Amino acid sequence: MMGYCLILTDKKAVSPGYAAAVRFVEETGLHLTLLSEILGEIADAVWAEVLERIPELQAFSSRVISEGSRGFTIGKTPFNLMSLAKNQIVEFHLDFKDAHWTVIVWLHGGEGRILDGWFGMPAFGLQFVPTTFTVAVFNAAWITHGTAECVIPEGSSAYQYGSSHFLRMPDLENLICLRIGAGNKGLTLQDLKDAASACGKDAICTLRKELIASGKLELRQTGEGQQAWKAAAVQWRDWL
């Protein structure tokens, strides 16, 4: 899991893959924003492909993501999170906190055969084995979905990646409020990341909660906001 959510303020709370990528950037002395820039380019390429196929989804982006919150999404997309699964089974589930829409892109590599690994939506009786650059766009909060285990025969080095791009509105709200609360104390998100490394998880979590609470209070007092796309399966609120 990677992207712009609260885990960015606490390296100890991020997924192993993202933490390893952050360490690689730091240890090699690469530009600090390189990882975010790469994620942004990947997400932008995926979103451009989706819009070419389904141009109506541009309305989703403009309705949900305002200019005030765009800095907390990946690239120019309406997503703040990405995940990557390799040859991995994902049991049937619903993602109740996700907004319309989720995008999944499949990629393959290596040499040899892959058995099974189908993606399914049982409510529609839909089951298919994705090929490279198969793209699925659906409402993950309403539609049960999952991926069967990939079976890699002996002697095969093949692999299947499923890359999901999605928006978690609670994370977006918390980040906006965190920015407001931190700004009131003269802090940036980079300051919070540095503090997470210096003072440990417990201390930064306490500070983070205080800043979010302060930001939410100010947000309510100002009464500013933009109504997000409505869905009964998601608890929606007003967003900047």
Coordinates of N, CA and C in Angstrom, one line a residue:
M1 N 0.9 -1.2 0.0 CA 0.0 0.0 0.0 C 0.9 1.2 0.0
M2 N 0.6 2.2 -0.8 CA 1.4 3.4 -0.9 C 0.5 4.6 -1.3
G3 N 1.0 5.8 -1.0 CA 0.2 6.9 -1.5 C 0.1 8.0 -0.4
Y4 N -0.8 8.9 -0.6 CA -1.0 10.0 0.3 C -2.1 9.7 1.3
C5 N -1.7 9.2 2.5 CA -2.6 9.0 3.6 C -1.8 9.3 4.8
L6 N -2.4 9.0 6.0 CA -1.8 9.4 7.2 C -0.5 8.6 7.5
I7 N -0.3 7.5 6.8 CA 0.9 6.7 7.0 C 2.2 7.5 6.6
L8 N 2.0 8.5 5.8 CA 3.2 9.3 5.3 C 3.8 10.0 6.5
T9 N 3.1 10.2 7.6 CA 3.7 11.0 8.7 C 4.3 10.0 9.7
D10 N 4.3 8.8 9.4 CA 4.9 7.8 10.4 C 5.4 6.6 9.6
K11 N 6.7 6.6 9.4 CA 7.3 5.5 8.6 C 7.2 4.1 9.2
K12 N 7.0 4.1 10.5 CA 6.8 2.8 11.1 C 5.5 2.2 10.9
A13 N 4.5 2.9 10.4 CA 3.2 2.4 10.2 C 2.9 2.1 8.7
V14 N 3.9 2.3 7.8 CA 3.6 2.0 6.4 C 3.9 0.6 6.1
S15 N 3.4 0.2 4.9 CA 3.6 -1.2 4.5 C 5.1 -1.5 4.3
P16 N 5.6 -2.7 4.4 CA 7.0 -3.0 4.2 C 7.5 -2.6 2.8
G17 N 6.8 -2.7 1.8 CA 7.2 -2.4 0.4 C 7.5 -0.9 0.3
Y18 N 6.5 -0.1 0.8 CA 6.7 1.4 0.8 C 7.8 1.8 1.7
A19 N 7.9 1.2 2.9 CA 9.0 1.6 3.8 C 10.3 1.3 3.1
A20 N 10.5 0.2 2.4 CA 11.7 -0.1 1.8 C 12.0 0.9 0.7
A21 N 11.0 1.3 -0.1 CA 11.2 2.3 -1.1 C 11.7 3.6 -0.5
V22 N 11.1 4.0 0.6 CA 11.5 5.3 1.3 C 12.9 5.2 1.7
R23 N 13.3 4.0 2.3 CA 14.7 3.8 2.8 C 15.7 3.9 1.6
F24 N 15.3 3.3 0.5 CA 16.1 3.3 -0.7 C 16.4 4.7 -1.2
V25 N 15.4 5.5 -1.2 CA 15.5 6.9 -1.6 C 16.5 7.7 -0.7
E26 N 16.3 7.4 0.6 CA 17.1 8.1 1.6 C 18.6 7.7 1.6
E27 N 18.8 6.4 1.5 CA 20.1 5.8 1.5 C 20.9 6.1 0.3
T28 N 20.3 6.2 -0.8 CA 21.0 6.5 -2.1 C 21.2 8.0 -2.4
G29 N 20.6 8.8 -1.5 CA 20.7 10.2 -1.7 C 19.9 10.8 -2.8
L30 N 18.9 10.1 -3.3 CA 18.1 10.6 -4.4 C 17.2 11.7 -3.9
H31 N 16.7 12.5 -4.8 CA 15.8 13.6 -4.5 C 14.6 13.1 -3.6
L32 N 14.3 13.9 -2.6 CA 13.4 13.4 -1.6 C 12.0 13.2 -2.1
T33 N 11.7 13.9 -3.2 CA 10.3 13.8 -3.8 C 10.2 12.8 -4.9
L34 N 11.4 12.1 -5.2 CA 11.4 11.2 -6.3 C 10.3 10.1 -6.2
L35 N 10.1 9.5 -5.1 CA 9.2 8.4 -4.9 C 7.8 8.9 -5.2
S36 N 7.4 10.1 -4.7 CA 6.1 10.7 -4.9 C 5.9 11.0 -6.4
E37 N 7.0 11.5 -7.1 CA 6.9 11.8 -8.5 C 6.7 10.6 -9.3
I38 N 7.4 9.5 -9.0 CA 7.2 8.2 -9.7 C 5.8 7.7 -9.6
L39 N 5.3 7.7 -8.3 CA 3.9 7.3 -8.1 C 2.9 8.2 -8.9
G40 N 3.2 9.5 -8.9 CA 2.3 10.4 -9.6 C 2.3 10.1 -11.1
E41 N 3.5 9.8 -11.7 CA 3.5 9.5 -13.1 C 2.8 8.2 -13.4
I42 N 2.9 7.2 -12.6 CA 2.2 5.9 -12.8 C 0.7 6.1 -12.7
A43 N 0.3 6.8 -11.7 CA -1.1 7.0 -11.5 C -1.7 7.9 -12.6
D44 N -1.0 8.9 -13.0 CA -1.5 9.7 -14.1 C -1.6 8.9 -15.4
A45 N -0.7 8.0 -15.7 CA -0.8 7.2 -16.9 C -2.0 6.3 -16.9
V46 N -2.2 5.7 -15.7 CA -3.4 4.8 -15.5 C -4.7 5.6 -15.7
W47 N -4.8 6.8 -15.1 CA -6.0 7.6 -15.1 C -6.2 8.1 -16.5
A48 N -5.2 8.4 -17.3 CA -5.4 8.9 -18.6 C -5.9 7.8 -19.5
E49 N -5.5 6.5 -19.3 CA -6.0 5.4 -20.0 C -7.5 5.2 -19.7
V50 N -7.8 5.3 -18.4 CA -9.2 5.1 -18.0 C -10.1 6.2 -18.6
L51 N -9.7 7.4 -18.6 CA -10.5 8.5 -19.2 C -10.6 8.3 -20.7
E52 N -9.6 7.8 -21.4 CA -9.8 7.5 -22.8 C -10.8 6.5 -23.1
R53 N -11.0 5.5 -22.2 CA -12.0 4.5 -22.4 C -13.3 4.9 -21.8
I54 N -13.3 5.7 -20.7 CA -14.6 6.1 -20.1 C -14.5 7.6 -19.8
P55 N -14.6 8.5 -20.7 CA -14.5 9.9 -20.5 C -15.4 10.5 -19.5
E56 N -16.6 9.8 -19.3 CA -17.6 10.3 -18.3 C -17.0 10.4 -16.9
L57 N -15.9 9.6 -16.6 CA -15.4 9.6 -15.3 C -14.6 10.9 -14.9
Q58 N -14.4 11.8 -15.9 CA -13.8 13.1 -15.5 C -14.7 13.8 -14.6
A59 N -16.0 13.6 -14.7 CA -17.0 14.3 -13.8 C -16.7 13.8 -12.3
F60 N -16.4 12.5 -12.2 CA -16.1 12.0 -10.8 C -14.9 12.8 -10.2
S61 N -13.9 13.0 -11.0 CA -12.7 13.7 -10.5 C -13.0 15.1 -10.1
S62 N -13.7 15.8 -11.0 CA -14.0 17.2 -10.7 C -15.0 17.4 -9.5
R63 N -15.9 16.4 -9.3 CA -16.9 16.5 -8.2 C -16.2 16.2 -6.9
V64 N -15.3 15.2 -6.8 CA -14.8 14.8 -5.6 C -13.6 15.5 -5.1
I65 N -12.7 15.8 -6.1 CA -11.4 16.5 -5.8 C -11.5 17.9 -6.2
S66 N -11.4 18.8 -5.2 CA -11.3 20.2 -5.4 C -9.9 20.7 -5.4
E67 N -9.6 21.9 -5.8 CA -8.3 22.4 -5.8 C -7.7 22.4 -4.4
G68 N -8.5 22.6 -3.4 CA -8.0 22.6 -2.1 C -7.5 21.3 -1.6
S69 N -8.0 20.2 -2.1 CA -7.6 18.9 -1.7 C -6.7 18.2 -2.7
R70 N -6.4 18.8 -3.9 CA -5.7 18.0 -4.9 C -4.3 17.7 -4.5
G71 N -3.7 18.5 -3.6 CA -2.3 18.3 -3.2 C -2.2 17.0 -2.4
F72 N -3.3 16.4 -2.0 CA -3.2 15.2 -1.2 C -3.7 14.0 -2.0
T73 N -3.8 14.1 -3.3 CA -4.1 13.0 -4.2 C -2.8 12.7 -5.0
I74 N -2.7 11.5 -5.6 CA -1.5 11.1 -6.3 C -1.6 11.7 -7.7
G75 N -0.6 12.5 -8.1 CA -0.5 13.1 -9.4 C -1.7 14.0 -9.6
K76 N -2.3 13.8 -10.8 CA -3.5 14.6 -11.1 C -4.8 13.8 -11.1
T77 N -4.7 12.6 -10.4 CA -5.8 11.7 -10.3 C -6.7 12.0 -9.1
P78 N -7.9 11.4 -9.1 CA -8.7 11.5 -7.9 C -8.5 10.4 -6.9
F79 N -7.3 9.9 -6.8 CA -6.9 8.8 -5.9 C -5.8 9.2 -4.9
N80 N -6.0 8.7 -3.7 CA -4.9 9.0 -2.7 C -4.2 7.8 -2.2
L81 N -4.6 6.6 -2.8 CA -3.9 5.4 -2.4 C -3.7 4.4 -3.6
M82 N -2.7 3.7 -3.6 CA -2.4 2.6 -4.6 C -2.0 1.4 -3.8
S83 N -2.3 0.2 -4.3 CA -1.8 -1.0 -3.7 C -1.3 -1.9 -4.9
L84 N -0.4 -2.8 -4.6 CA 0.1 -3.7 -5.6 C 0.2 -5.1 -5.0
A85 N -0.4 -6.1 -5.7 CA -0.4 -7.5 -5.2 C 0.2 -8.3 -6.3
K86 N 1.1 -9.2 -5.9 CA 1.9 -10.1 -6.8 C 1.5 -11.5 -6.5
N87 N 0.9 -12.2 -7.5 CA 0.5 -13.6 -7.4 C -0.2 -13.9 -6.1
Q88 N -1.1 -13.0 -5.8 CA -1.7 -13.0 -4.4 C -3.2 -13.2 -4.5
I89 N -3.7 -14.1 -3.6 CA -5.2 -14.3 -3.5 C -5.8 -13.2 -2.7
V90 N -6.9 -12.7 -3.2 CA -7.6 -11.6 -2.5 C -9.1 -12.1 -2.3
E91 N -9.4 -12.5 -1.1 CA -10.7 -13.0 -0.8 C -11.8 -12.0 -1.2
F92 N -13.0 -12.6 -1.5 CA -14.2 -11.7 -1.9 C -14.4 -10.7 -0.7
H93 N -14.6 -9.5 -1.1 CA -14.8 -8.4 0.0 C -15.5 -7.2 -0.6
L94 N -15.9 -6.3 0.2 CA -16.3 -4.9 -0.1 C -15.4 -3.9 0.6
D95 N -15.1 -2.8 -0.1 CA -14.3 -1.8 0.5 C -15.2 -0.6 0.8
F96 N -15.8 -0.7 2.0 CA -16.8 0.3 2.4 C -16.3 1.7 2.5
K97 N -15.0 1.9 2.7 CA -14.5 3.3 2.9 C -14.1 3.9 1.6
D98 N -14.1 3.2 0.5 CA -13.6 3.7 -0.8 C -14.7 4.4 -1.5
A99 N -14.3 5.4 -2.2 CA -15.3 6.2 -3.0 C -15.4 5.7 -4.4
H100 N -16.5 6.1 -5.1 CA -16.5 5.8 -6.6 C -15.3 6.4 -7.2
W101 N -14.5 5.9 -8.0 CA -14.5 4.5 -8.5 C -13.2 3.9 -8.1
T102 N -13.1 2.6 -8.1 CA -11.8 1.9 -8.0 C -11.3 1.5 -9.3
V103 N -10.0 1.6 -9.6 CA -9.4 1.2 -10.9 C -8.4 0.1 -10.5
I104 N -8.4 -1.0 -11.3 CA -7.4 -2.1 -11.1 C -6.8 -2.3 -12.5
V105 N -5.5 -2.3 -12.6 CA -4.7 -2.6 -13.8 C -3.9 -3.8 -13.5
W106 N -3.9 -4.8 -14.5 CA -3.1 -6.0 -14.3 C -1.9 -6.0 -15.2
L107 N -0.7 -6.5 -14.7 CA 0.5 -6.6 -15.5 C 1.1 -7.9 -15.3
H108 N 1.8 -8.4 -16.3 CA 2.4 -9.7 -16.2 C 3.9 -9.7 -16.6
G109 N 4.7 -10.6 -16.1 CA 6.1 -10.6 -16.5 C 6.7 -12.0 -16.2
G110 N 8.0 -12.2 -16.4 CA 8.6 -13.4 -16.3 C 8.4 -14.3 -17.5
E111 N 8.7 -15.6 -17.3 CA 8.6 -16.6 -18.4 C 7.9 -17.8 -17.9
G112 N 7.0 -18.3 -18.7 CA 6.2 -19.5 -18.3 C 4.8 -19.3 -18.2
R113 N 4.1 -20.2 -17.6 CA 2.6 -20.2 -17.5 C 2.2 -19.7 -16.1
I114 N 1.0 -19.1 -16.1 CA 0.2 -18.8 -14.9 C -1.1 -19.5 -14.9
L115 N -1.4 -20.3 -13.9 CA -2.7 -21.0 -13.9 C -3.7 -20.3 -12.9
D116 N -4.9 -20.2 -13.3 CA -5.9 -19.5 -12.4 C -5.6 -18.0 -12.3
G117 N -5.8 -17.5 -11.1 CA -5.5 -16.0 -11.0 C -6.6 -15.2 -11.5
W118 N -7.8 -15.7 -11.6 CA -9.0 -15.0 -12.2 C -9.5 -13.9 -11.2
F119 N -10.1 -12.9 -11.8 CA -10.8 -11.9 -11.0 C -12.3 -12.1 -11.1
G120 N -13.0 -11.9 -10.0 CA -14.4 -12.2 -10.1 C -15.3 -11.2 -9.4
M121 N -16.5 -11.1 -9.9 CA -17.6 -10.3 -9.2 C -18.8 -11.2 -9.2
P122 N -19.0 -11.9 -8.1 CA -20.1 -13.0 -8.1 C -21.5 -12.4 -8.3
A123 N -21.8 -11.2 -7.9 CA -23.1 -10.7 -8.1 C -23.5 -10.6 -9.5
F124 N -22.5 -10.5 -10.4 CA -22.8 -10.4 -11.9 C -22.5 -11.7 -12.6
G125 N -22.1 -12.7 -11.8 CA -21.6 -14.0 -12.4 C -20.4 -13.8 -13.3
L126 N -19.6 -12.8 -12.9 CA -18.5 -12.4 -13.8 C -17.2 -13.0 -13.2
Q127 N -16.4 -13.6 -14.1 CA -15.1 -14.2 -13.7 C -14.2 -14.2 -15.0
F128 N -13.1 -13.6 -14.9 CA -12.2 -13.6 -16.1 C -10.7 -13.6 -15.6
V129 N -9.9 -14.1 -16.5 CA -8.4 -14.1 -16.3 C -7.9 -12.9 -17.0
P130 N -7.3 -11.9 -16.2 CA -6.9 -10.7 -16.8 C -5.6 -10.9 -17.6
T131 N -5.5 -10.2 -18.7 CA -4.2 -10.2 -19.5 C -3.5 -8.9 -19.2
T132 N -2.3 -8.7 -19.7 CA -1.6 -7.5 -19.4 C -2.3 -6.2 -19.9
F133 N -2.4 -5.3 -19.0 CA -3.1 -4.0 -19.3 C -4.6 -4.2 -19.4
T134 N -5.2 -5.3 -18.8 CA -6.6 -5.3 -18.6 C -6.9 -4.3 -17.5
V135 N -8.0 -3.5 -17.7 CA -8.4 -2.5 -16.8 C -9.8 -2.7 -16.3
A136 N -10.0 -2.7 -15.0 CA -11.4 -2.8 -14.4 C -11.7 -1.6 -13.6
V137 N -12.8 -1.0 -13.9 CA -13.3 0.2 -13.2 C -14.7 -0.1 -12.6
F138 N -14.8 0.0 -11.3 CA -16.1 -0.4 -10.6 C -16.1 0.2 -9.2
N139 N -17.3 0.1 -8.7 CA -17.6 0.7 -7.3 C -17.3 -0.4 -6.3
A140 N -16.1 -0.3 -5.7 CA -15.6 -1.3 -4.7 C -16.4 -1.3 -3.4
A141 N -17.2 -0.3 -3.1 CA -18.0 -0.2 -1.9 C -19.3 -1.0 -2.1
W142 N -19.7 -1.1 -3.3 CA -21.0 -1.8 -3.6 C -20.9 -3.1 -4.2
I143 N -19.8 -3.4 -4.9 CA -19.7 -4.7 -5.6 C -18.7 -5.6 -5.0
T144 N -19.1 -6.7 -4.6 CA -18.2 -7.7 -4.0 C -17.2 -8.2 -5.1
H145 N -15.9 -8.3 -4.7 CA -14.9 -8.6 -5.7 C -13.8 -9.3 -5.0
G146 N -13.0 -10.0 -5.8 CA -11.8 -10.8 -5.3 C -11.0 -11.4 -6.4
T147 N -9.8 -11.9 -6.0 CA -8.9 -12.5 -7.0 C -8.5 -13.9 -6.5
A148 N -8.6 -14.9 -7.4 CA -8.2 -16.3 -7.1 C -6.7 -16.4 -7.0
E149 N -6.2 -17.3 -6.3 CA -4.7 -17.5 -6.2 C -4.1 -17.9 -7.5
C150 N -3.0 -17.3 -7.8 CA -2.2 -17.7 -9.0 C -1.4 -18.9 -8.7
V151 N -1.5 -19.9 -9.6 CA -0.7 -21.1 -9.5 C 0.4 -21.1 -10.5
I152 N 1.6 -21.1 -10.0 CA 2.8 -21.0 -10.9 C 3.4 -22.4 -11.0
P153 N 3.3 -23.0 -12.2 CA 3.9 -24.4 -12.3 C 5.4 -24.4 -12.1
E154 N 5.9 -25.6 -11.8 CA 7.3 -25.7 -11.6 C 8.1 -25.4 -12.8
G155 N 9.1 -24.6 -12.7 CA 9.9 -24.2 -13.9 C 9.5 -22.9 -14.5
S156 N 8.3 -22.4 -14.0 CA 7.8 -21.1 -14.5 C 8.3 -20.0 -13.6
S157 N 8.7 -18.8 -14.2 CA 9.0 -17.6 -13.4 C 8.0 -16.5 -13.6
A158 N 6.8 -16.9 -14.2 CA 5.8 -15.9 -14.5 C 5.2 -15.3 -13.2
Y159 N 4.7 -14.1 -13.3 CA 4.0 -13.4 -12.2 C 3.0 -12.5 -12.7
Q160 N 2.0 -12.3 -11.9 CA 0.9 -11.4 -12.2 C 0.8 -10.3 -11.1
Y161 N 0.8 -9.1 -11.5 CA 0.6 -7.9 -10.6 C -0.8 -7.4 -10.8
G162 N -1.5 -7.1 -9.7 CA -2.7 -6.4 -9.8 C -2.5 -5.1 -9.0
S163 N -2.6 -4.0 -9.7 CA -2.4 -2.6 -9.2 C -3.7 -1.9 -9.0
S164 N -4.1 -1.6 -7.8 CA -5.4 -1.0 -7.5 C -5.2 0.5 -7.2
H165 N -6.0 1.4 -7.7 CA -6.0 2.8 -7.4 C -7.3 3.2 -6.9
F166 N -7.3 3.9 -5.7 CA -8.6 4.2 -5.1 C -8.5 5.4 -4.2
L167 N -9.6 5.9 -3.7 CA -9.7 7.1 -2.9 C -10.4 6.7 -1.6
R168 N -9.7 7.0 -0.5 CA -10.3 6.8 0.8 C -10.6 8.2 1.4
M169 N -11.9 8.5 1.4 CA -12.3 9.9 1.9 C -11.9 10.2 3.3
P170 N -12.0 9.2 4.3 CA -11.6 9.5 5.6 C -10.1 9.9 5.7
D171 N -9.2 9.3 4.9 CA -7.8 9.7 4.9 C -7.7 11.1 4.3
L172 N -8.4 11.3 3.3 CA -8.4 12.7 2.6 C -8.8 13.7 3.6
E173 N -9.9 13.5 4.3 CA -10.4 14.5 5.3 C -9.3 14.7 6.4
N174 N -8.7 13.6 6.9 CA -7.8 13.7 8.0 C -6.5 14.5 7.5
L175 N -6.1 14.2 6.3 CA -4.9 14.9 5.8 C -5.2 16.4 5.6
I176 N -6.4 16.7 5.1 CA -6.7 18.2 5.0 C -6.8 18.8 6.4
C177 N -7.4 18.2 7.4 CA -7.4 18.7 8.7 C -6.0 18.8 9.4
L178 N -5.2 17.8 9.0 CA -3.8 17.7 9.6 C -3.1 18.9 9.0
R179 N -3.3 19.2 7.7 CA -2.6 20.4 7.1 C -3.0 21.7 7.8
I180 N -4.3 21.8 8.0 CA -4.8 23.0 8.7 C -4.3 23.2 10.1
G181 N -4.4 22.1 10.9 CA -3.9 22.1 12.2 C -2.4 22.4 12.3
A182 N -1.6 21.7 11.4 CA -0.2 21.9 11.4 C 0.2 23.3 11.0
G183 N -0.6 23.8 10.0 CA -0.3 25.2 9.5 C -0.5 26.2 10.6
N184 N -1.5 26.0 11.5 CA -1.7 26.9 12.6 C -0.6 26.9 13.6
K185 N 0.3 25.9 13.6 CA 1.4 25.8 14.5 C 2.7 26.0 13.7
G186 N 2.6 26.4 12.4 CA 3.8 26.7 11.7 C 4.5 25.4 11.2
L187 N 3.8 24.3 11.2 CA 4.5 23.0 10.8 C 4.0 22.6 9.4
T188 N 4.9 21.9 8.7 CA 4.5 21.3 7.4 C 4.4 19.8 7.6
L189 N 3.9 19.1 6.5 CA 3.9 17.6 6.6 C 5.3 17.0 6.7
Q190 N 6.2 17.7 6.0 CA 7.6 17.2 6.1 C 8.1 17.3 7.5
D191 N 7.7 18.4 8.2 CA 8.1 18.5 9.6 C 7.6 17.3 10.4
L192 N 6.4 16.9 10.1 CA 5.8 15.8 10.9 C 6.5 14.5 10.5
K193 N 6.9 14.3 9.3 CA 7.7 13.1 8.9 C 9.0 13.1 9.6
D194 N 9.7 14.2 9.7 CA 10.9 14.3 10.4 C 10.8 14.0 11.9
A195 N 9.7 14.5 12.4 CA 9.4 14.3 13.8 C 9.1 12.8 14.1
A196 N 8.5 12.1 13.1 CA 8.2 10.7 13.3 C 9.5 9.9 13.4
S197 N 10.5 10.3 12.7 CA 11.8 9.6 12.8 C 12.5 9.9 14.1
A198 N 12.4 11.2 14.5 CA 13.1 11.6 15.7 C 12.5 11.2 17.0
C199 N 11.2 11.3 17.2 CA 10.6 11.2 18.5 C 9.8 9.9 18.7
G200 N 9.7 9.1 17.6 CA 9.0 7.8 17.8 C 7.5 7.8 17.5
K201 N 7.0 6.6 17.4 CA 5.6 6.4 17.0 C 4.6 7.0 18.0
D202 N 4.7 6.8 19.3 CA 3.7 7.2 20.2 C 3.6 8.7 20.3
A203 N 4.8 9.4 20.3 CA 4.8 10.9 20.4 C 4.2 11.5 19.1
I204 N 4.5 11.0 18.0 CA 4.0 11.6 16.7 C 2.5 11.3 16.6
C205 N 2.1 10.1 17.1 CA 0.6 9.8 17.0 C -0.2 10.8 17.9
T206 N 0.4 11.1 19.0 CA -0.3 12.1 19.9 C -0.4 13.4 19.3
L207 N 0.7 13.9 18.7 CA 0.8 15.2 18.1 C -0.2 15.2 16.9
R208 N -0.2 14.1 16.1 CA -1.0 14.0 14.9 C -2.5 14.2 15.3
K209 N -2.9 13.5 16.3 CA -4.3 13.5 16.7 C -4.7 14.9 17.2
E210 N -3.8 15.6 17.9 CA -4.1 17.0 18.3 C -4.2 17.9 17.1
L211 N -3.3 17.8 16.1 CA -3.4 18.6 15.0 C -4.6 18.4 14.1
I212 N -5.0 17.1 14.0 CA -6.2 16.8 13.2 C -7.5 17.3 13.9
A213 N -7.5 17.2 15.2 CA -8.7 17.7 16.0 C -8.8 19.2 15.9
S214 N -7.6 19.9 15.9 CA -7.6 21.3 15.7 C -8.1 21.7 14.4
G215 N -7.6 21.0 13.3 CA -8.0 21.3 12.0 C -9.5 21.1 11.7
K216 N -10.0 20.0 12.3 CA -11.5 19.7 12.2 C -12.3 20.8 12.8
L217 N -11.9 21.2 14.0 CA -12.6 22.3 14.7 C -12.7 23.6 13.8
E218 N -11.5 23.9 13.2 CA -11.5 25.1 12.4 C -12.3 24.9 11.1
L219 N -12.3 23.7 10.6 CA -13.1 23.4 9.4 C -14.5 23.6 9.6
R220 N -15.0 23.1 10.8 CA -16.4 23.2 11.1 C -16.8 24.7 11.4
Q221 N -15.9 25.4 12.0 CA -16.2 26.8 12.3 C -16.3 27.7 11.0
T222 N -15.5 27.4 10.0 CA -15.5 28.2 8.8 C -16.7 27.8 8.0
G223 N -17.2 26.6 8.1 CA -18.3 26.2 7.3 C -18.0 26.0 5.8
E224 N -16.7 26.0 5.4 CA -16.4 25.8 4.0 C -16.4 24.4 3.7
G225 N -16.6 24.0 2.4 CA -16.5 22.7 2.0 C -17.1 22.4 0.7
Q226 N -16.9 21.3 0.1 CA -17.5 20.8 -1.1 C -18.1 19.5 -0.9
Q227 N -19.4 19.4 -1.4 CA -20.1 18.1 -1.2 C -19.5 17.1 -2.2
A228 N -19.1 15.9 -1.6 CA -18.6 14.9 -2.5 C -19.7 14.1 -3.1
W229 N -19.3 13.2 -4.1 CA -20.2 12.3 -4.7 C -20.9 11.5 -3.7
K230 N -22.2 11.3 -3.8 CA -23.0 10.6 -2.8 C -23.1 9.1 -3.1
A231 N -23.0 8.3 -2.0 CA -23.2 6.9 -2.1 C -23.7 6.4 -0.8
A232 N -24.8 5.6 -0.8 CA -25.4 5.1 0.4 C -24.4 4.2 1.2
A233 N -23.5 3.5 0.5 CA -22.6 2.6 1.2 C -21.4 3.3 1.8
V234 N -21.3 4.6 1.7 CA -20.1 5.3 2.2 C -20.6 6.4 3.1
Q235 N -20.0 6.7 4.2 CA -20.4 7.8 5.1 C -19.7 9.0 4.6
W236 N -20.5 9.8 3.8 CA -19.9 11.0 3.2 C -20.0 12.2 4.1
R237 N -19.1 13.1 3.9 CA -19.1 14.4 4.6 C -18.8 15.5 3.6
D238 N -18.7 16.8 4.1 CA -18.2 17.9 3.3 C -16.7 17.8 3.2
W239 N -16.2 18.2 2.1 CA -14.7 18.2 1.9 C -14.3 19.5 1.3
L240 N -13.1 19.9 1.7 CA -12.5 21.2 1.1 C -12.5 21.0 -0.4

